[in-house]
Coordinates of C-alpha atoms and ligand atoms in Angstrom, one line a residue:
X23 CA 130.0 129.4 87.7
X24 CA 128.5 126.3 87.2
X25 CA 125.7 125.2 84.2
X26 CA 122.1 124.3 85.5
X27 CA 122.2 120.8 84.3
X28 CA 119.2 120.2 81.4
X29 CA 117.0 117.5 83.2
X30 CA 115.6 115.7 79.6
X31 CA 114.4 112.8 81.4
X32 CA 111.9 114.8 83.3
X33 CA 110.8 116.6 80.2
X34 CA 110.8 113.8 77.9
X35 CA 108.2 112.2 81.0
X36 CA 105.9 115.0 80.8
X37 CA 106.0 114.9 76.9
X38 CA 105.2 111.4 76.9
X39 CA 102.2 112.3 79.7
X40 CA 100.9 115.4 77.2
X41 CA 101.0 112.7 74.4
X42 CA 99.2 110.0 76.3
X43 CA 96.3 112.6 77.0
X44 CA 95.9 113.2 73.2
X45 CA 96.4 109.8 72.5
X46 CA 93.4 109.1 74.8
X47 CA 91.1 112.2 73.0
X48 CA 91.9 110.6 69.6
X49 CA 91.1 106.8 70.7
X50 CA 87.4 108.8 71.7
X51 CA 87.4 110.8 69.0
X52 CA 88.1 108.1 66.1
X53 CA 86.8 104.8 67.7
X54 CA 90.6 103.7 67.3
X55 CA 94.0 103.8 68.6
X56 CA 96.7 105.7 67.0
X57 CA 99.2 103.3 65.5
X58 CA 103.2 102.7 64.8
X59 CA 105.1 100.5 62.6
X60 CA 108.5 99.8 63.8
X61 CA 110.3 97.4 61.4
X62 CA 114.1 96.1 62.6
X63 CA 116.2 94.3 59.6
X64 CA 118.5 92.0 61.4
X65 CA 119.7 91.5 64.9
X66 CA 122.3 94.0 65.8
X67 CA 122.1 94.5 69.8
X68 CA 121.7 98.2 70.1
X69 CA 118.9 98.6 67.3
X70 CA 116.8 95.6 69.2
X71 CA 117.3 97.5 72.5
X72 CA 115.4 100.6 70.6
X73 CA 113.1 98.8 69.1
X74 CA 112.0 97.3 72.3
X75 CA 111.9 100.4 73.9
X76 CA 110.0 102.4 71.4
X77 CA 107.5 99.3 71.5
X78 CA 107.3 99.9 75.1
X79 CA 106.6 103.4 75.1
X80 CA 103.8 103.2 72.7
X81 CA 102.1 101.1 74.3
X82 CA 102.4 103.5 77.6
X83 CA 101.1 106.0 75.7
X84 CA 97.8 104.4 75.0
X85 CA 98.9 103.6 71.5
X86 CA 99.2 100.7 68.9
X87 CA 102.2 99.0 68.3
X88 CA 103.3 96.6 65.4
X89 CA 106.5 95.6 65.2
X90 CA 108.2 94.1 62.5
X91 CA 111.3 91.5 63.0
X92 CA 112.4 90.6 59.6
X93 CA 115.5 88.2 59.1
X94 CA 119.2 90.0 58.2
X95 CA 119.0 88.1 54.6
X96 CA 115.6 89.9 53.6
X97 CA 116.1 91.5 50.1
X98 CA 115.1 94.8 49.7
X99 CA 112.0 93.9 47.2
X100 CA 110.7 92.3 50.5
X101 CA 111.3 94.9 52.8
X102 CA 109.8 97.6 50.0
X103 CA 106.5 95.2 49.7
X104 CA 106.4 95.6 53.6
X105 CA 106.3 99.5 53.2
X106 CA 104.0 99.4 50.7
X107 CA 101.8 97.6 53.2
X108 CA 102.1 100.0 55.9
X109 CA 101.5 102.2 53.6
X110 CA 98.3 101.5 52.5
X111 CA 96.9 99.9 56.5
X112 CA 94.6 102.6 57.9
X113 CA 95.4 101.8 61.5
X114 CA 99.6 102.7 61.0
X115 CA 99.9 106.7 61.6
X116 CA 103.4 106.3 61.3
X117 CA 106.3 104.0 60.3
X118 CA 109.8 103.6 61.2
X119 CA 112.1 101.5 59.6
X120 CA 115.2 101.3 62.4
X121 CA 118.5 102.3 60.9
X122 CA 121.0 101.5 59.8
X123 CA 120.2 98.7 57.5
X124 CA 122.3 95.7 56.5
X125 CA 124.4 96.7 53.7
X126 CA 122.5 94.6 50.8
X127 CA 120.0 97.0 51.2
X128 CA 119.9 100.7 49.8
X129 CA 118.7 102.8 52.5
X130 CA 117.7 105.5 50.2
X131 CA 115.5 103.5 48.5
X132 CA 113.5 102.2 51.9
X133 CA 113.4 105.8 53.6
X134 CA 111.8 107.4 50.1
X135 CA 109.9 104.5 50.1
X136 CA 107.3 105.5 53.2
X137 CA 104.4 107.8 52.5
X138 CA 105.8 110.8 53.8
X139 CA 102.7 111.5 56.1
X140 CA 103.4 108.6 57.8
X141 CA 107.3 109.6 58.0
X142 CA 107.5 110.2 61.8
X143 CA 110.8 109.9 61.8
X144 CA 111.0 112.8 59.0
X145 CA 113.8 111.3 57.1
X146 CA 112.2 111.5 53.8
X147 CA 113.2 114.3 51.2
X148 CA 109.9 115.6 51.1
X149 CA 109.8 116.3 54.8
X150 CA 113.2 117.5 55.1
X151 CA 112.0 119.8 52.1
X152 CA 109.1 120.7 54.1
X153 CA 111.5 122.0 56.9
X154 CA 113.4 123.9 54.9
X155 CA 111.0 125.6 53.4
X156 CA 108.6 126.4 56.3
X157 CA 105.6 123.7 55.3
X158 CA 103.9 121.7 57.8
X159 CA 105.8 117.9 57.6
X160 CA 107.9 115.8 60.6
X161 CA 110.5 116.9 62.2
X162 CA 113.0 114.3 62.9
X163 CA 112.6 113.3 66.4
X164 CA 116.4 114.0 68.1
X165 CA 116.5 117.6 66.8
X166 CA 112.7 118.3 67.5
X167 CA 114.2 117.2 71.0
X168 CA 117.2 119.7 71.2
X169 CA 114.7 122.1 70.0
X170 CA 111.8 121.3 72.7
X171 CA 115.2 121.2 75.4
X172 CA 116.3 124.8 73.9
X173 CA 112.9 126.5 74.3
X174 CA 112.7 125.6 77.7
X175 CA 115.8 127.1 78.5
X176 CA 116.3 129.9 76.8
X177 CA 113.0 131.3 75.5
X178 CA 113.2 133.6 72.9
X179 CA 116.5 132.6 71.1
X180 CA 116.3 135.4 67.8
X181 CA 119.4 136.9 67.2
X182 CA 121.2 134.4 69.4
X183 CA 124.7 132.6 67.6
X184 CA 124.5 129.2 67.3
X185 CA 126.9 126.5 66.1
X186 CA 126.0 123.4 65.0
X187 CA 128.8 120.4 65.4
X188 CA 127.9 117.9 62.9
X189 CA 126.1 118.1 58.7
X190 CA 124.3 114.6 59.3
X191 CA 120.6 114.2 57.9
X192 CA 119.6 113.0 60.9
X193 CA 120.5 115.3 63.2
X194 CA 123.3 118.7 62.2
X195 CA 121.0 119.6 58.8
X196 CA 117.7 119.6 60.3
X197 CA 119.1 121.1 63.7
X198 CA 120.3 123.8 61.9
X199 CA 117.1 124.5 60.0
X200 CA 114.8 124.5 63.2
X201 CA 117.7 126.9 64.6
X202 CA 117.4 129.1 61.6
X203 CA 113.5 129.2 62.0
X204 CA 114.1 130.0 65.6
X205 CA 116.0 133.3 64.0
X206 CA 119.3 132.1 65.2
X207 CA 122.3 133.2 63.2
X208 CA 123.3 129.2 62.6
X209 CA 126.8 127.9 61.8
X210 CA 127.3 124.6 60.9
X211 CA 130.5 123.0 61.6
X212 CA 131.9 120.0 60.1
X213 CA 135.2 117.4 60.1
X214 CA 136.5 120.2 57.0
X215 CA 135.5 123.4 59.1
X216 CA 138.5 125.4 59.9
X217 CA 139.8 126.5 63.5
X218 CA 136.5 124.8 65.2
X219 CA 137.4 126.4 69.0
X220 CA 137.1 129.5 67.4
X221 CA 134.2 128.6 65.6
X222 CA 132.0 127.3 68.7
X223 CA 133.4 130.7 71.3
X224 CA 131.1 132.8 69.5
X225 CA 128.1 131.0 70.2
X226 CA 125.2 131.5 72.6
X227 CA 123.7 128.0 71.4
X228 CA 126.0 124.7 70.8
X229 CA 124.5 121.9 69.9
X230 CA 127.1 118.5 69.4
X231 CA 126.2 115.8 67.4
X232 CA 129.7 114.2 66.3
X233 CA 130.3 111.2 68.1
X234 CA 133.0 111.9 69.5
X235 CA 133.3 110.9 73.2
X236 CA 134.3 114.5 75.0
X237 CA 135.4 116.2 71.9
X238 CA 134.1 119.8 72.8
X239 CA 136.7 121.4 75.5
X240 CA 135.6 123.8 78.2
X241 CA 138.0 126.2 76.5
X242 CA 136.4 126.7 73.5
X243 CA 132.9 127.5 75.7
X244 CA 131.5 131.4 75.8
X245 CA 130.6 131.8 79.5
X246 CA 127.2 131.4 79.9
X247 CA 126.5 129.4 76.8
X248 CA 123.6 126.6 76.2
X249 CA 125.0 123.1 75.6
X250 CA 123.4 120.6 73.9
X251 CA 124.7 116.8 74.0
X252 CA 123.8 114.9 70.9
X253 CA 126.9 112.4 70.9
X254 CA 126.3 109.1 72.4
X255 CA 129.7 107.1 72.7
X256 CA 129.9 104.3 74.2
X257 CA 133.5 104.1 76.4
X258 CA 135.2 102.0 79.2
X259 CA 134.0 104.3 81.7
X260 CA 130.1 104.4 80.4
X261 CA 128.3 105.9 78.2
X262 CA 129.2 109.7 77.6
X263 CA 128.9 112.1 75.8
X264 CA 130.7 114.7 72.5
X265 CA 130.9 117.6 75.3
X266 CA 133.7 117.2 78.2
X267 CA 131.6 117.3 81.4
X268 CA 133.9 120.2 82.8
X269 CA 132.3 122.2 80.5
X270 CA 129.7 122.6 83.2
X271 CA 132.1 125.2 84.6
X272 CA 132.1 127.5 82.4
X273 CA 128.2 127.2 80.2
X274 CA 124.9 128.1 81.7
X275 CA 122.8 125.3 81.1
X276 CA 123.6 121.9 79.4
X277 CA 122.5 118.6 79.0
X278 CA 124.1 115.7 80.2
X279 CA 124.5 111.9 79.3
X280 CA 123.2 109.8 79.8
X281 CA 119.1 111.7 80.8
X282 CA 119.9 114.6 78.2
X283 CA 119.2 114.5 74.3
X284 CA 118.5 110.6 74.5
X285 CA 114.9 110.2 76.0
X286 CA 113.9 113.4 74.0
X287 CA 114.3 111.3 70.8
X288 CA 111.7 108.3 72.1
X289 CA 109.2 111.1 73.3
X290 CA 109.3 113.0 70.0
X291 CA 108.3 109.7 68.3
X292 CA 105.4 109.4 70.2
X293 CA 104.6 113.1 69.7
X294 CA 104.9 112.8 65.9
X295 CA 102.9 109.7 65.8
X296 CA 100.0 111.2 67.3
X297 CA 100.2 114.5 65.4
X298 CA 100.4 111.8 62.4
X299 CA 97.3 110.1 63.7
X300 CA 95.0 113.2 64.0
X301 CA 96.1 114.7 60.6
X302 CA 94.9 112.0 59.1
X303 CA 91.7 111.4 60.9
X304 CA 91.3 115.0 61.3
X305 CA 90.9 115.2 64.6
X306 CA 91.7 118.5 65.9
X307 CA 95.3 118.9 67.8
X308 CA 96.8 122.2 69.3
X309 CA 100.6 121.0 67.7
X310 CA 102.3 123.9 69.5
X311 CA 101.4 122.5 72.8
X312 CA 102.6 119.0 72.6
Ligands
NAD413 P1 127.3 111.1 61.8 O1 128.5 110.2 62.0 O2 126.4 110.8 60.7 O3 127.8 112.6 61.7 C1 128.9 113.0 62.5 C2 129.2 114.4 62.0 O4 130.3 114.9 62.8 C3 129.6 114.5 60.6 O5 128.8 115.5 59.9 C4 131.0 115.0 60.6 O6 131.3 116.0 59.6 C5 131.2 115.6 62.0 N1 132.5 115.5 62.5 C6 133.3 114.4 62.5 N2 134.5 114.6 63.0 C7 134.5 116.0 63.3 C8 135.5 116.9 63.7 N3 136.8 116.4 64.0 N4 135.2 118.2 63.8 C9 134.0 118.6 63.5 N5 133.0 117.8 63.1 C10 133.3 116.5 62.9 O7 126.6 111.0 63.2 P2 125.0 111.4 63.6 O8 124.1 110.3 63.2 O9 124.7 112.8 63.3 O10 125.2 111.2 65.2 C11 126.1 112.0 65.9 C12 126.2 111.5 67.4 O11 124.9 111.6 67.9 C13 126.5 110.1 67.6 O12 127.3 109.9 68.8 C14 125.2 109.4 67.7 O13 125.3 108.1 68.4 C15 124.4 110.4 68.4 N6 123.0 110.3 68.2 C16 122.2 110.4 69.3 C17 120.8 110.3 69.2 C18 120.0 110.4 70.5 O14 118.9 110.0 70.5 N7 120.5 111.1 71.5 C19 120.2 110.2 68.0 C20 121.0 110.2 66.8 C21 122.4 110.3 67.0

């Protein structure tokens, strides 16, 4: 047996497509383009790369970008007055302050900060409180991408087991809780969690986010299963992934990396921007279909 390989580049493509069409209604509808605020602290290499990119694919989709360099030494009072500006411009739908931060700065402070209906990358407690309680909010954007990948494989997933590999706010928590409202039975594993081979050969679902480079072993894999590729570790050999390729031998679908998980998260950006934008505006948007 061998897994039908997850093609997330070519759904992240049409996402981005289906975006760019709303984007265009709204820009008729409201006289304006939808906006997003991407604000990078500092010059590490891989968070530049992202913010260009994000940038990039804005502006592909028809939509407003303003980006935000700011100098490694900026004290957090500055970076909060630039929130608070965001904040209160009418033409930012949504604002992302690139993370991680340099370590003068408390990023609790900055991600609470944001007006969480312009959170679109749903890291604030009030949206992840939304999630877990049902309420209309954001969705951070790499799960909402696992989620949009696991729909389109396997349909209907209630009453299927899934394991989560990973508790991070970012990604295991809020992957669990869309898995939960998908009427998964959802275990959540963790560095403490006992015998995890055992743990991940009951599931139907898996979903890695550990960053570990191939951490997850075709052994511990129910044939059949749906495997989703969260890590991104960067080795001698390339970029790869938390799940040992071979796995492919014995799952039914996974994603691979690099053209899995990754362009999902850029694309869910740009979808929670413009769900942002017409909220606000209240222009009318089937959310489900995006
Ligand atoms: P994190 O470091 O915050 O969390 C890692 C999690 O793995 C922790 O909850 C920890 O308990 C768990 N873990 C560590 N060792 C373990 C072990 N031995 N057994 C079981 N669990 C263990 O990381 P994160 O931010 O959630 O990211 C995870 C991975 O996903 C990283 O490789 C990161 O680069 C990648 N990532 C990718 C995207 C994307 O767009 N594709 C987005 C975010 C993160």
């Amino acid at each position: 047996m061998s897994a039908e390989i997850i093609d997330g580049k070519a759904f992240a493509a049409g996402l981005r497509a289906r975006v760019g069409e709303q984007a265009a209604r709204f820009n008729a509808a409201s006289g304006r383009q939808a906006g997003l605020a991407v604000v990078l602290v500092g010059a590490d290499a891989a968070s530049s790369v992202y913010v260009k990119s994000k940038g990039k694919a804005t502006v592909a989709a028809g939509m407003a970008s303003f980006e935000h360099r700011l100098p490694a030494d900026t004290s957090q009072d500055d970076l909060v007055a630039l929130v608070d500006r965001l904040n209160a411009d009418a033409a930012v739908d949504g604002i992302l302050v690139q993370l991680p931060l340099p370590s003068h700065i408390d990023e609790r402070v900055i991600i609470t900060r944001i007006d969480p209906d312009k959170d679109v990358d749903g890291f604030h407690p009030v949206n992840a409180g939304r999630l877990a309680t049902g309420l209309h909010g954001f969705v951070p954007c790499t799960p909402l991408g696992c989620l949009m990948l696991l729909k389109h494989v396997r349909g209907d997933m209630s009453g299927l087991d899934a394991v989560v590999i990973g508790r991070s706010n970012i990604v295991g928590k809020p992957m669990a809780q869309l898995l939960i409202a998908q009427s998964c039975t959802v275990t959540v594993a963790h560095s403490r969690t006992r015998d995890l081979p055992d743990v991940v050969r009951r599931a139907d679902i898996v979903v890695a986010a550990v960053g570990r480079a191939g951490f997850v072993k075709p052994d511990w894999i129910k044939p059949g299963a749906t495997l989703i590729d969260v890590g991104i570790n960067r080795t001698d050999a390339g970029l790869v992934g938390d799940i040992d390729p071979v796995c492919a031998e014995v799952a039914g679908a996974m994603t691979p990396v690099p053209g899995g998980v990754g362009p999902m998260t850029i694309a869910c950006l740009l979808r929670n921007t413009i769900v942002s934008a017409c909220r606000r505006e209240g222009v009318p948007l089937d959310e489900a279909a995006i």
